[in-house]
Tab-separated table of C-alpha atoms in Angstrom:
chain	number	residue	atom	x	y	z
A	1094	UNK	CA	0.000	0.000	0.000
A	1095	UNK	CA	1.264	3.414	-0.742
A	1096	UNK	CA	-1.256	5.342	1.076
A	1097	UNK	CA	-2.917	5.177	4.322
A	1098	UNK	CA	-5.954	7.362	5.181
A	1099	UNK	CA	-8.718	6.501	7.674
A	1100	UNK	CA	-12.491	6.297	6.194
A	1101	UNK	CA	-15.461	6.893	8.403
A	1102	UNK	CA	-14.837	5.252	11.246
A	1103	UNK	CA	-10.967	5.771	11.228
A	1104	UNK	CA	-8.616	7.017	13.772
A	1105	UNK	CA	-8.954	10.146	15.209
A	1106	UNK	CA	-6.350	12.461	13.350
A	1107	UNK	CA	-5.573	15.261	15.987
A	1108	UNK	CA	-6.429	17.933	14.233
A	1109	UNK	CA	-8.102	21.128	15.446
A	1110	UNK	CA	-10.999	22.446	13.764
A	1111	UNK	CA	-12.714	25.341	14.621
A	1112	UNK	CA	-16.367	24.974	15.414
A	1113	UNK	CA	-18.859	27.570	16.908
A	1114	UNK	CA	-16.758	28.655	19.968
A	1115	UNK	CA	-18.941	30.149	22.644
A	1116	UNK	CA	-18.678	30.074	26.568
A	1117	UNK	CA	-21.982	30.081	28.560
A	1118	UNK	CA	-21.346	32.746	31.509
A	1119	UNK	CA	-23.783	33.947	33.890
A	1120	UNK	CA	-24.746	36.905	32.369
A	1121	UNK	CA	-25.393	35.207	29.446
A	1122	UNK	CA	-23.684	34.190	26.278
A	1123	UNK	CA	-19.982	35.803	26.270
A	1124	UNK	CA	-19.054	35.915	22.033
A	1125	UNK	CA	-15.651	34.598	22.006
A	1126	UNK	CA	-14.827	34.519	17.683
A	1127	UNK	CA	-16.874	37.263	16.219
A	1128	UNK	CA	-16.125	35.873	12.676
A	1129	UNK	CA	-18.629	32.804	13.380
A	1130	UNK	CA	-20.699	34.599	15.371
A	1131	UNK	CA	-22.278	37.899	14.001
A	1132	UNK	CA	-23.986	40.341	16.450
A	1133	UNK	CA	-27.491	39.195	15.544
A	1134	UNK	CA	-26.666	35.750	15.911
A	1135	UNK	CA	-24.895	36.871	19.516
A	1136	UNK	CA	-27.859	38.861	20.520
A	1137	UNK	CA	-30.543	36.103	20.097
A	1138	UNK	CA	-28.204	32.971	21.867
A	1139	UNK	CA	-28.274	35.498	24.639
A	1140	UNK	CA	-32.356	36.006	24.447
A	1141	UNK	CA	-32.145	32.496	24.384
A	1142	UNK	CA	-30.251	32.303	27.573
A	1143	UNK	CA	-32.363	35.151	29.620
A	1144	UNK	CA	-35.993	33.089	28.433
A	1145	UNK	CA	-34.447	30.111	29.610
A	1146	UNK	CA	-33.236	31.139	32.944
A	1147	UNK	CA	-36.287	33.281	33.945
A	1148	UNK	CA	-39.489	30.881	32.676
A	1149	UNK	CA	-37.721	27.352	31.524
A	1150	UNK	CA	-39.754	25.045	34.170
A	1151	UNK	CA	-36.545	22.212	34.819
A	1152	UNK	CA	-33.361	22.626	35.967
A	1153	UNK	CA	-30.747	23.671	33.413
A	1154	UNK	CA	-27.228	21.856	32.758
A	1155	UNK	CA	-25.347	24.497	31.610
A	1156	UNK	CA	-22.846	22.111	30.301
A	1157	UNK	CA	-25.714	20.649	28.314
A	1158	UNK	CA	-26.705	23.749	26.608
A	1159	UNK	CA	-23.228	24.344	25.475
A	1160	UNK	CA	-22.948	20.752	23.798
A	1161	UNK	CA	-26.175	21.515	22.367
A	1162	UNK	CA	-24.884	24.499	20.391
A	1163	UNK	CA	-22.154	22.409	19.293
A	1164	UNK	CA	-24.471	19.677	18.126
A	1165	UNK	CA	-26.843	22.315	16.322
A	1166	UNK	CA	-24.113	23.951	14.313
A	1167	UNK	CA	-22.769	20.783	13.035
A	1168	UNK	CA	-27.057	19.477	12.217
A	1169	UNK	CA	-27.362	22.727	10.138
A	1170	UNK	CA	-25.102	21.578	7.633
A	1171	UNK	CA	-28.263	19.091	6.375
A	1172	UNK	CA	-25.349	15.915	5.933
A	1173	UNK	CA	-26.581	12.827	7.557
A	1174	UNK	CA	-22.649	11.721	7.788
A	1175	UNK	CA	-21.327	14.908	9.664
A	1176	UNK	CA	-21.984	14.229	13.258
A	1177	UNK	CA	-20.777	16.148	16.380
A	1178	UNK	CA	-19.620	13.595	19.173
A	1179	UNK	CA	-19.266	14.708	23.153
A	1180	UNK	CA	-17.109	13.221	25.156
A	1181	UNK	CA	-19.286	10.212	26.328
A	1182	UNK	CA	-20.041	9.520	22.687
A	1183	UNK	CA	-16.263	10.075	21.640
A	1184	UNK	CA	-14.584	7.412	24.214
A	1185	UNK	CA	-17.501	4.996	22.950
A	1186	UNK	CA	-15.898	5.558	19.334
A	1187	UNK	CA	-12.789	5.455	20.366
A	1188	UNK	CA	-13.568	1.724	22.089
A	1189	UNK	CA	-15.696	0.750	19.083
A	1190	UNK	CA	-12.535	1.686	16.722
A	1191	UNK	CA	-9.764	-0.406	19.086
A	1192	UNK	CA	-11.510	-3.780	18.266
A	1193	UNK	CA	-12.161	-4.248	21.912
A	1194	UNK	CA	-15.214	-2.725	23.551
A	1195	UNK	CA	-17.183	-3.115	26.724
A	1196	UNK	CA	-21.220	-3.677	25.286
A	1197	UNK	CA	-23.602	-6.326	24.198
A	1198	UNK	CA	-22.011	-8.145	20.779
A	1199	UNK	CA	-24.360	-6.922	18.709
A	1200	UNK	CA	-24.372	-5.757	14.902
A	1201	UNK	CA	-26.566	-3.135	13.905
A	1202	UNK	CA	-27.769	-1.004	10.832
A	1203	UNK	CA	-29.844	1.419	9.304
A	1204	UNK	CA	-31.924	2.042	6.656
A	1205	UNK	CA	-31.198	5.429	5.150
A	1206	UNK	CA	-34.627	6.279	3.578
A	1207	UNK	CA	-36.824	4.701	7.074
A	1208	UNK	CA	-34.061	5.692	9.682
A	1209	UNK	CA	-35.052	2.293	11.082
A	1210	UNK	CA	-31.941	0.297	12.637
A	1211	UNK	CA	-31.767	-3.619	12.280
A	1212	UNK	CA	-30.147	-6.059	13.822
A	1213	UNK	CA	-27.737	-7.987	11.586
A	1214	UNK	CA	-25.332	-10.380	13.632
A	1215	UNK	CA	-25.229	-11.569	17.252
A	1216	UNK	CA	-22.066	-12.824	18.250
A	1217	UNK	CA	-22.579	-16.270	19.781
A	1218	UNK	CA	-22.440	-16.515	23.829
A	1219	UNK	CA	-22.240	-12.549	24.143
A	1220	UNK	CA	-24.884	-10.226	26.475
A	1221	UNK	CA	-26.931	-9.778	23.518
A	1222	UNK	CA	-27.673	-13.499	22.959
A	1223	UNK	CA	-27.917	-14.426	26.291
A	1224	UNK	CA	-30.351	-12.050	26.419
A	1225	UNK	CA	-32.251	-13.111	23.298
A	1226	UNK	CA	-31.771	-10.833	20.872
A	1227	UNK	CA	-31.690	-12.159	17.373
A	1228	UNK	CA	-30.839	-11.437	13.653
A	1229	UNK	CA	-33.392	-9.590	11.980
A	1230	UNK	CA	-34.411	-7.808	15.317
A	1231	UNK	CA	-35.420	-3.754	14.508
A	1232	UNK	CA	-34.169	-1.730	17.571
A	1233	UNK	CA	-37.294	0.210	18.550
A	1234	UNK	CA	-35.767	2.210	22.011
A	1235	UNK	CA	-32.955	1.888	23.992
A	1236	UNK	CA	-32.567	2.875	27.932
A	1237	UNK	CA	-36.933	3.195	27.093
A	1238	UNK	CA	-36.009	5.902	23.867
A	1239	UNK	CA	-36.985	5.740	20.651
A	1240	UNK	CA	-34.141	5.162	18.452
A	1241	UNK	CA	-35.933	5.235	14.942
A	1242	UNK	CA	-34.140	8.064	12.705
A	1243	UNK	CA	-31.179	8.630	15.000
A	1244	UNK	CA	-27.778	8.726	14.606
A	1245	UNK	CA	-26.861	5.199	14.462
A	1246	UNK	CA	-22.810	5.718	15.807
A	1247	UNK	CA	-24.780	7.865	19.018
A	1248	UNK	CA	-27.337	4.819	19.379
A	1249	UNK	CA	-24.618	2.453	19.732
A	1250	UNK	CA	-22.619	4.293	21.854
A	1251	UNK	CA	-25.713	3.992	24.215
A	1252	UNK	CA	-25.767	0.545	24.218
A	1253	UNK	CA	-22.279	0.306	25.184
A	1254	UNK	CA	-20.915	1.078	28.480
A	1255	UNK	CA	-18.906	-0.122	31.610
A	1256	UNK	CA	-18.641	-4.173	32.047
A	1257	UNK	CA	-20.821	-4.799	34.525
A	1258	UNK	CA	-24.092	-2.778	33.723
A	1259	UNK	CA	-27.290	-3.020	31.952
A	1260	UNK	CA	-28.616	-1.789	29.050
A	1261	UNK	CA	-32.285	-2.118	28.344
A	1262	UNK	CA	-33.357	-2.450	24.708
A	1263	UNK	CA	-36.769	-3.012	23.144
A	1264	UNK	CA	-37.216	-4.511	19.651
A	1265	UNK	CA	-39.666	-5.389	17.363
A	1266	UNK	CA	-39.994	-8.947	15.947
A	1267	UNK	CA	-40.865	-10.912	13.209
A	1268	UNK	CA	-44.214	-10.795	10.664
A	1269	UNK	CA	-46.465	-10.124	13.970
A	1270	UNK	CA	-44.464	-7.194	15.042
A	1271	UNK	CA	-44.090	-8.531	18.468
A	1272	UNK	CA	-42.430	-5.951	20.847
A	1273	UNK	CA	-40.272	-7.235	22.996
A	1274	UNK	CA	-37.930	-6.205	26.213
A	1275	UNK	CA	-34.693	-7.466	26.585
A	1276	UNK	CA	-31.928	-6.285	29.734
A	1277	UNK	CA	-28.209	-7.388	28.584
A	1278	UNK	CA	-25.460	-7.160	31.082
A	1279	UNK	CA	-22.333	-5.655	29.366
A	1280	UNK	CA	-19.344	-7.476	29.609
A	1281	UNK	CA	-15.949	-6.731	27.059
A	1282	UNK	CA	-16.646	-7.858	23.351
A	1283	UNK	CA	-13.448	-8.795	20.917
A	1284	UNK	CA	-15.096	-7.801	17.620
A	1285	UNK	CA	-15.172	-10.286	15.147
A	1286	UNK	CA	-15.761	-9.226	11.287
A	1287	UNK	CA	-14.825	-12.297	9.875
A	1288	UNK	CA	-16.106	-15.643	9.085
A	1289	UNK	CA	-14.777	-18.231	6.832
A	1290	UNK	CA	-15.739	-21.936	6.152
A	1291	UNK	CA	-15.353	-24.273	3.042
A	1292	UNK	CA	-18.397	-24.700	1.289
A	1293	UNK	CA	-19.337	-27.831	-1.353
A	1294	UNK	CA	-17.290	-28.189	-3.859
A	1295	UNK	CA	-14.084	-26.499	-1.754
A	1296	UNK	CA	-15.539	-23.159	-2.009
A	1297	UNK	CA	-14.159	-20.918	0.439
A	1298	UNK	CA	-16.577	-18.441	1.928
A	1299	UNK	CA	-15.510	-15.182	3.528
A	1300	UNK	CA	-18.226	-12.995	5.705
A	1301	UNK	CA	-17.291	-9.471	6.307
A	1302	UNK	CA	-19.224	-7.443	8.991
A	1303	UNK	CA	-17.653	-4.157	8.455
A	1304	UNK	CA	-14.092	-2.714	7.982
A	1305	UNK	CA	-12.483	-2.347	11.529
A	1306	UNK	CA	-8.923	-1.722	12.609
A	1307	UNK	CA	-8.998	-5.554	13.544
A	1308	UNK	CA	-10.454	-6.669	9.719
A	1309	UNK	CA	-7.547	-6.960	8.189
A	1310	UNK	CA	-5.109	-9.553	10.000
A	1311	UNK	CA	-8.230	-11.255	10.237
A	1312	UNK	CA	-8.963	-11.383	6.839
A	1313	UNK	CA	-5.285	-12.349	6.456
A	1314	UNK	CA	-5.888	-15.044	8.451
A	1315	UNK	CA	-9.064	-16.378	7.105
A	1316	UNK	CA	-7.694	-16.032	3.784
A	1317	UNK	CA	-4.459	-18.358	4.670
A	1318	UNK	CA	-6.927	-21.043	6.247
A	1319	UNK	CA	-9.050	-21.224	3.214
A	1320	UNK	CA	-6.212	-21.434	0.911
A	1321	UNK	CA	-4.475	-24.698	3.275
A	1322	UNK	CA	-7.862	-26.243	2.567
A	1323	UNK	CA	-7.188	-26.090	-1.046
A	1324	UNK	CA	-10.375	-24.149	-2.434
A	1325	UNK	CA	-10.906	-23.636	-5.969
A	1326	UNK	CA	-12.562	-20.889	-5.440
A	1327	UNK	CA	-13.626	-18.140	-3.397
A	1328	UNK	CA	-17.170	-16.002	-2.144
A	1329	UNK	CA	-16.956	-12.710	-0.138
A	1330	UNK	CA	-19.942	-11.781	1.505
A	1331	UNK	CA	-20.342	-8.233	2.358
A	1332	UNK	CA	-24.178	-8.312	2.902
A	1333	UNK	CA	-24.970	-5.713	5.253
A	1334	UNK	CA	-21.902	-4.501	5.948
A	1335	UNK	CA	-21.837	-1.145	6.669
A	1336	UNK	CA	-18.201	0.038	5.907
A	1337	UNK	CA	-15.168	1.788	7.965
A	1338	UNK	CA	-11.812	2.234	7.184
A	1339	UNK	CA	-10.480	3.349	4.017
A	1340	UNK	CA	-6.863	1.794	5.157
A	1341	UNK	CA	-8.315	-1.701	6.223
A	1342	UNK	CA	-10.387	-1.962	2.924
A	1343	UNK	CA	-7.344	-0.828	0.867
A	1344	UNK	CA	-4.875	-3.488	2.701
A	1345	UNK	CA	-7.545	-6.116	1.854
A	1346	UNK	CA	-7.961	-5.105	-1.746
A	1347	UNK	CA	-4.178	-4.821	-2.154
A	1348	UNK	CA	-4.001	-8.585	-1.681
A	1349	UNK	CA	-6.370	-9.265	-4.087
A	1350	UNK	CA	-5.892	-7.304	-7.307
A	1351	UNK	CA	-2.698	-6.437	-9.436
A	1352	UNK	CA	-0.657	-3.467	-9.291
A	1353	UNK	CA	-2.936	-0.086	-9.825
A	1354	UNK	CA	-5.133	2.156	-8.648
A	1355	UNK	CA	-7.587	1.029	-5.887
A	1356	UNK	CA	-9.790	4.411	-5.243
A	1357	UNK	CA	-8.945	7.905	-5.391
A	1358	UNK	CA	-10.787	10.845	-3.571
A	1359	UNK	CA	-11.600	14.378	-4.842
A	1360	UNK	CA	-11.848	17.152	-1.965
A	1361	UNK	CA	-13.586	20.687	-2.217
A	1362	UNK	CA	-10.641	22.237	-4.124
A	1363	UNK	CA	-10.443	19.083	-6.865
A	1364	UNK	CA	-7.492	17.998	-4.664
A	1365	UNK	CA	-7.163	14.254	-5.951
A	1366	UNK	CA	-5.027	11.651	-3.901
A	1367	UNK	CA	-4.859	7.910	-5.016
A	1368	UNK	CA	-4.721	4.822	-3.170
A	1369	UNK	CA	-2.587	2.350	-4.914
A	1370	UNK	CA	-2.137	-1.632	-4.721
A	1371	UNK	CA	1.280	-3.105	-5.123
A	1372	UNK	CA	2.568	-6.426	-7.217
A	1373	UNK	CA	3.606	-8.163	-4.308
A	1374	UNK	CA	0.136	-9.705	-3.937
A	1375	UNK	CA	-2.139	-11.094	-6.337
A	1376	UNK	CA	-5.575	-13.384	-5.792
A	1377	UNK	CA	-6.078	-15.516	-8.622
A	1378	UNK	CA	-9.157	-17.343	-7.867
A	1379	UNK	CA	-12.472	-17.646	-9.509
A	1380	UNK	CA	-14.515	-15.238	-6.800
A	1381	UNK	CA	-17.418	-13.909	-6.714
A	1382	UNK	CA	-18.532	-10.685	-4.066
A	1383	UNK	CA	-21.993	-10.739	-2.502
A	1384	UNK	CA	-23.848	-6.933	-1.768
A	1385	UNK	CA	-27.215	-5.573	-0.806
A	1386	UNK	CA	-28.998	-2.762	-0.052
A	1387	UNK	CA	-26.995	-2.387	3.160
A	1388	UNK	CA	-23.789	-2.675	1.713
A	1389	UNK	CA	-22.236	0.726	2.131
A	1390	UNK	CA	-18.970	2.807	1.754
A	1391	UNK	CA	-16.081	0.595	2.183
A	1392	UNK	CA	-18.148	-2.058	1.400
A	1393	UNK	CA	-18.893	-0.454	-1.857
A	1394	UNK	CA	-14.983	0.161	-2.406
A	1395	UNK	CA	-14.264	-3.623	-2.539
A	1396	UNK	CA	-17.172	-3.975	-4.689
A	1397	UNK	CA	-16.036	-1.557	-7.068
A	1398	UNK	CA	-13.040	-2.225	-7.515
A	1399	UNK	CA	-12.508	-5.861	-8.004
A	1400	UNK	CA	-15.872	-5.464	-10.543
A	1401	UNK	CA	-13.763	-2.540	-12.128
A	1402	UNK	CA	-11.083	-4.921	-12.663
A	1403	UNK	CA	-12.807	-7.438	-13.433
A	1404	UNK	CA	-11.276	-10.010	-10.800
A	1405	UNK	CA	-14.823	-10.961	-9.144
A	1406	UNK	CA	-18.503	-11.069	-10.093
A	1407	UNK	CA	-20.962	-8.862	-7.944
A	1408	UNK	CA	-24.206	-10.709	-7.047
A	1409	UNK	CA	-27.130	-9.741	-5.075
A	1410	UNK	CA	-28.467	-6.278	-4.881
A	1411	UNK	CA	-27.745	-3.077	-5.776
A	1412	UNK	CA	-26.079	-1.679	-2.733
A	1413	UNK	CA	-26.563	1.960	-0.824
A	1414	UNK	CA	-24.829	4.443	-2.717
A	1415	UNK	CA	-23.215	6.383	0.088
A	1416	UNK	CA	-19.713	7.981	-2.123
A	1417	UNK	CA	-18.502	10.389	0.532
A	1418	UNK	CA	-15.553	10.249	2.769
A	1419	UNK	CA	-15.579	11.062	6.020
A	1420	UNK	CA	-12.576	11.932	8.765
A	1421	UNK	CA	-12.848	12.419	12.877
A	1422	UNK	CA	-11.380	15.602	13.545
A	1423	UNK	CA	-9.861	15.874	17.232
A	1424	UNK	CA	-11.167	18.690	19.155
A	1425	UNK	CA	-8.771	18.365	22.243
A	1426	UNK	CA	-10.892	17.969	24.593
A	1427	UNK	CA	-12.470	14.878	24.628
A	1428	UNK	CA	-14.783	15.319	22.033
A	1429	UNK	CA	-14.509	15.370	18.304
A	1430	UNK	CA	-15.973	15.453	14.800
A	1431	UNK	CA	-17.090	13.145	11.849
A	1432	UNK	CA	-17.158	15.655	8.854
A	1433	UNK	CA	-17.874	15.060	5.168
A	1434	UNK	CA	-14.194	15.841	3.476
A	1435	UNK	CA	-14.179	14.199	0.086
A	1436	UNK	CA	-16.356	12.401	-2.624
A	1437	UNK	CA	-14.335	8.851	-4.011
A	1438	UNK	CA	-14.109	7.296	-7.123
A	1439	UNK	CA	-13.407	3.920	-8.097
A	1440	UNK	CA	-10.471	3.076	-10.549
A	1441	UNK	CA	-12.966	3.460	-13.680
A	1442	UNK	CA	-13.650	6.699	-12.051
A	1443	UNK	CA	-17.338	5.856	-11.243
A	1444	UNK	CA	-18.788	8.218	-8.518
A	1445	UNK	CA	-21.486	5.853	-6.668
A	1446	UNK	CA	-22.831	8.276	-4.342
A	1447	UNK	CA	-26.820	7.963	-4.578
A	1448	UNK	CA	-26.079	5.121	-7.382
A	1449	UNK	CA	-24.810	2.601	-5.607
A	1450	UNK	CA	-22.585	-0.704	-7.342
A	1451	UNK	CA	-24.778	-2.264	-9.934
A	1452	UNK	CA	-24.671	-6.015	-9.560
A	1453	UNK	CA	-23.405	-8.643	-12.645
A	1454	UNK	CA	-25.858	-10.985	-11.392
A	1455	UNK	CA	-29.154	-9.522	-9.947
A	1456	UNK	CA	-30.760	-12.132	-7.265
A	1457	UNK	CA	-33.038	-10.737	-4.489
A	1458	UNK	CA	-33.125	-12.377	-1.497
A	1459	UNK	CA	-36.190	-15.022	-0.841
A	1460	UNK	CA	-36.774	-16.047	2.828
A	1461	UNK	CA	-37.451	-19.996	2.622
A	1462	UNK	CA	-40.652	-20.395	5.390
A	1463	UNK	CA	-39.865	-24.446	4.916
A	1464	UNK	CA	-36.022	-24.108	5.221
A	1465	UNK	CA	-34.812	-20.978	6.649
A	1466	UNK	CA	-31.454	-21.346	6.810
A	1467	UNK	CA	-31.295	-21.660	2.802
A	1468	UNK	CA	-29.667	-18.290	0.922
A	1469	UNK	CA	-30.733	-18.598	-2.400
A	1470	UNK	CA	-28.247	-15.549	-2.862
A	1471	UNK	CA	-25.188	-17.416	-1.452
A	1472	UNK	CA	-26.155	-20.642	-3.630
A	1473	UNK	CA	-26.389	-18.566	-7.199
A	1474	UNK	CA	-23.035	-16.781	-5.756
A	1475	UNK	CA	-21.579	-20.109	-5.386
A	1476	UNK	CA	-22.948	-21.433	-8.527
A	1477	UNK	CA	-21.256	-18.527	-10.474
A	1478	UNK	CA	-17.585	-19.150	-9.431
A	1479	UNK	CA	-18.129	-22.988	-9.875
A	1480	UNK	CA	-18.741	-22.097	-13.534
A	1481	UNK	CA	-15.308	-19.848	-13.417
A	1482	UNK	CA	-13.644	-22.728	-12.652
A	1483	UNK	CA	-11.004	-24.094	-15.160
């Protein structure tokens, strides 16, 4: 690799950015950097302040007001991916990003469109399926909130918290919509993104649950298990997989396809920087890559880049079109800042935000009442690299 950048959910990069810079006093609002805020807009925070402290009914955290301007000024840019985190949310993202966390073992996304978040793996033994949460499980409230529409990165970092606890998280299940209550005691979860088995006909078979710090090595490893078994062949499965970090998809990708360009980003300025794979490593296996609707971001990297180069056939859906890059800013002080930076492009140049990757082979999933552990997806994914074999 020649490049390394984080993507979404990468490391935090210690950088300062200025953001609406305020200090709640009591006699009001005190402006600290008149070139963000103009008189008017100094004027009404501090009508704000005087209705609040002579009529609001409650007691006022001050602190809470301040973290709400923050939040505000960061909503009014209208970008669902550009997200101000305090410092409670921020050490949750900072676990989440380390591979090791304290929560439930739980997998989660979210419909863009519905804002509805979904349940999508439960790690075997961990709080969450002790406590009976399953796959296909839509979060309905956590801690007795309504989660619908919200921030999915904030809603996790709710259900995460010190080893020990207990989170309390209703969900709604199955055909009948059955609403259900479940407490988990937290306890410390070693994320695992990757699966791998041999399939009939020594297909290896390679789930991917997102792209964490840890994805890679185990990817690696996966990859070095299937290959002792001899397979002829090779499915990746990045149904549902949400995305992360530009470096961990790129150090995946760069074992897999020849020398060249992998993805390349485009800031505000046209500023263009490249992400390149070496000729040290090279996959040469009949593969084919498996996507849906929920398939997003770095997800949509792999996708479209081993279809641009033709070393794998897409099957499934077409996935979520999200082709914006994203980097956590540092604010110094325990918080810090996801913020839209650059659109990418995959090595054909194709700009997928809104789009999403096209598959080769369009098959839509079809739940099997009679045998529901059958993936008629997986089986024509399958089918296709048994006919790539020579």
């Amino acid at each position: 690799m020649e490049h390394k950048k984080e993507f979404i959910k990468g490391t935090l990069t210690g950088v300062l950015l200025t953001l609406l810079i305020v200090s709640l006093v009591s006699g009001g609002f005190h402006r600290i950097n008149t070139d963000i805020i103009s008189a008017d807009t100094q004027t009404k925070l501090t009508q704000l302040k005087k209705l609040i402290d002579t009529t609001y009914l409650h007691d006022v955290k001050e602190d809470d007001l301040e973290e709400g301007l923050y939040k505000g000024y960061v909503d009014g840019l209208n970008d669902q991916y550009s997200v101000y985190y305090d410092k409670k949310e921020t050490k949750a993202l900072r676990e989440s990003l380390s591979g090791s966390f304290s929560g439930i073992g739980a997998g989660m996304t979210q419909d863009a469109s519905s804002g509805i978040i979904t349940v999508t793996q439960v790690y075997k033994n961990s709080p969450a399926d002790k406590a009976g949460l399953k796959k296909g499980d839509i979060l309905y409230s956590v801690k007795g909130k309504t989660v619908t529409g919200k921030d999915l990165d904030k809603v996790v970092s709710q259900i995460k918290g010190k080893k020990g606890t207990t989170v309390t998280l209703t969900v709604i299940r199955g055909s009948s919509a059955d609403k259900i209550t479940v407490k988990a005691k937290r306890d410390i979860i070693k994320v695992e993104t990757v699966t791998h088995k041999v399939l009939d006909g020594q297909i290896g078979y390679i789930a991917i649950t997102e792209f964490d710090s840890v994805t890679g090595d185990q990817f690696s490893k996966a990859l070095k298990s299937l290959q002792k078994e001899n397979i002829k062949g090779l499915v990746v499965d990045l149904r549902n997989n949400p995305g992360g970090s530009l470096t961990t998809v790129c150090d995946i990708l760069d074992s897999i396809l020849p020398k060249g360009l992998i993805v390349y980003t485009k800031d505000k300025n046209g500023q263009k920087e490249e992400f390149k794979s070496d000729e040290k490593h090279q996959l040469n296996l009949p593969m084919s890559v498996l996507v849906n609707g929920q398939s997003a971001s770095a997800s949509e990297i792999f996708a479209g880049a081993v279809q641009d180069y033709k070393k794998a056939t897409i099957v499934g859906m077409k996935t979520y079109g999200k082709g914006v890059v994203q980097n956590l800013f540092d604010l110094k002080d325990g918080t810090c800042l996801k913020l839209t930076i650059a659109e990418y492009y995959t090595p054909k140049g194709r700009n997928i935000d809104g789009k999403g990757i096209k598959p080769d082979v369009k098959v839509e999933y079809k739940y099997n009442a009679k045998n529901p552990k059958a993936d008629n997806q997986l089986e024509k994914a399958v089918s296709v690299v048994k006919k790539n074999i020579k």
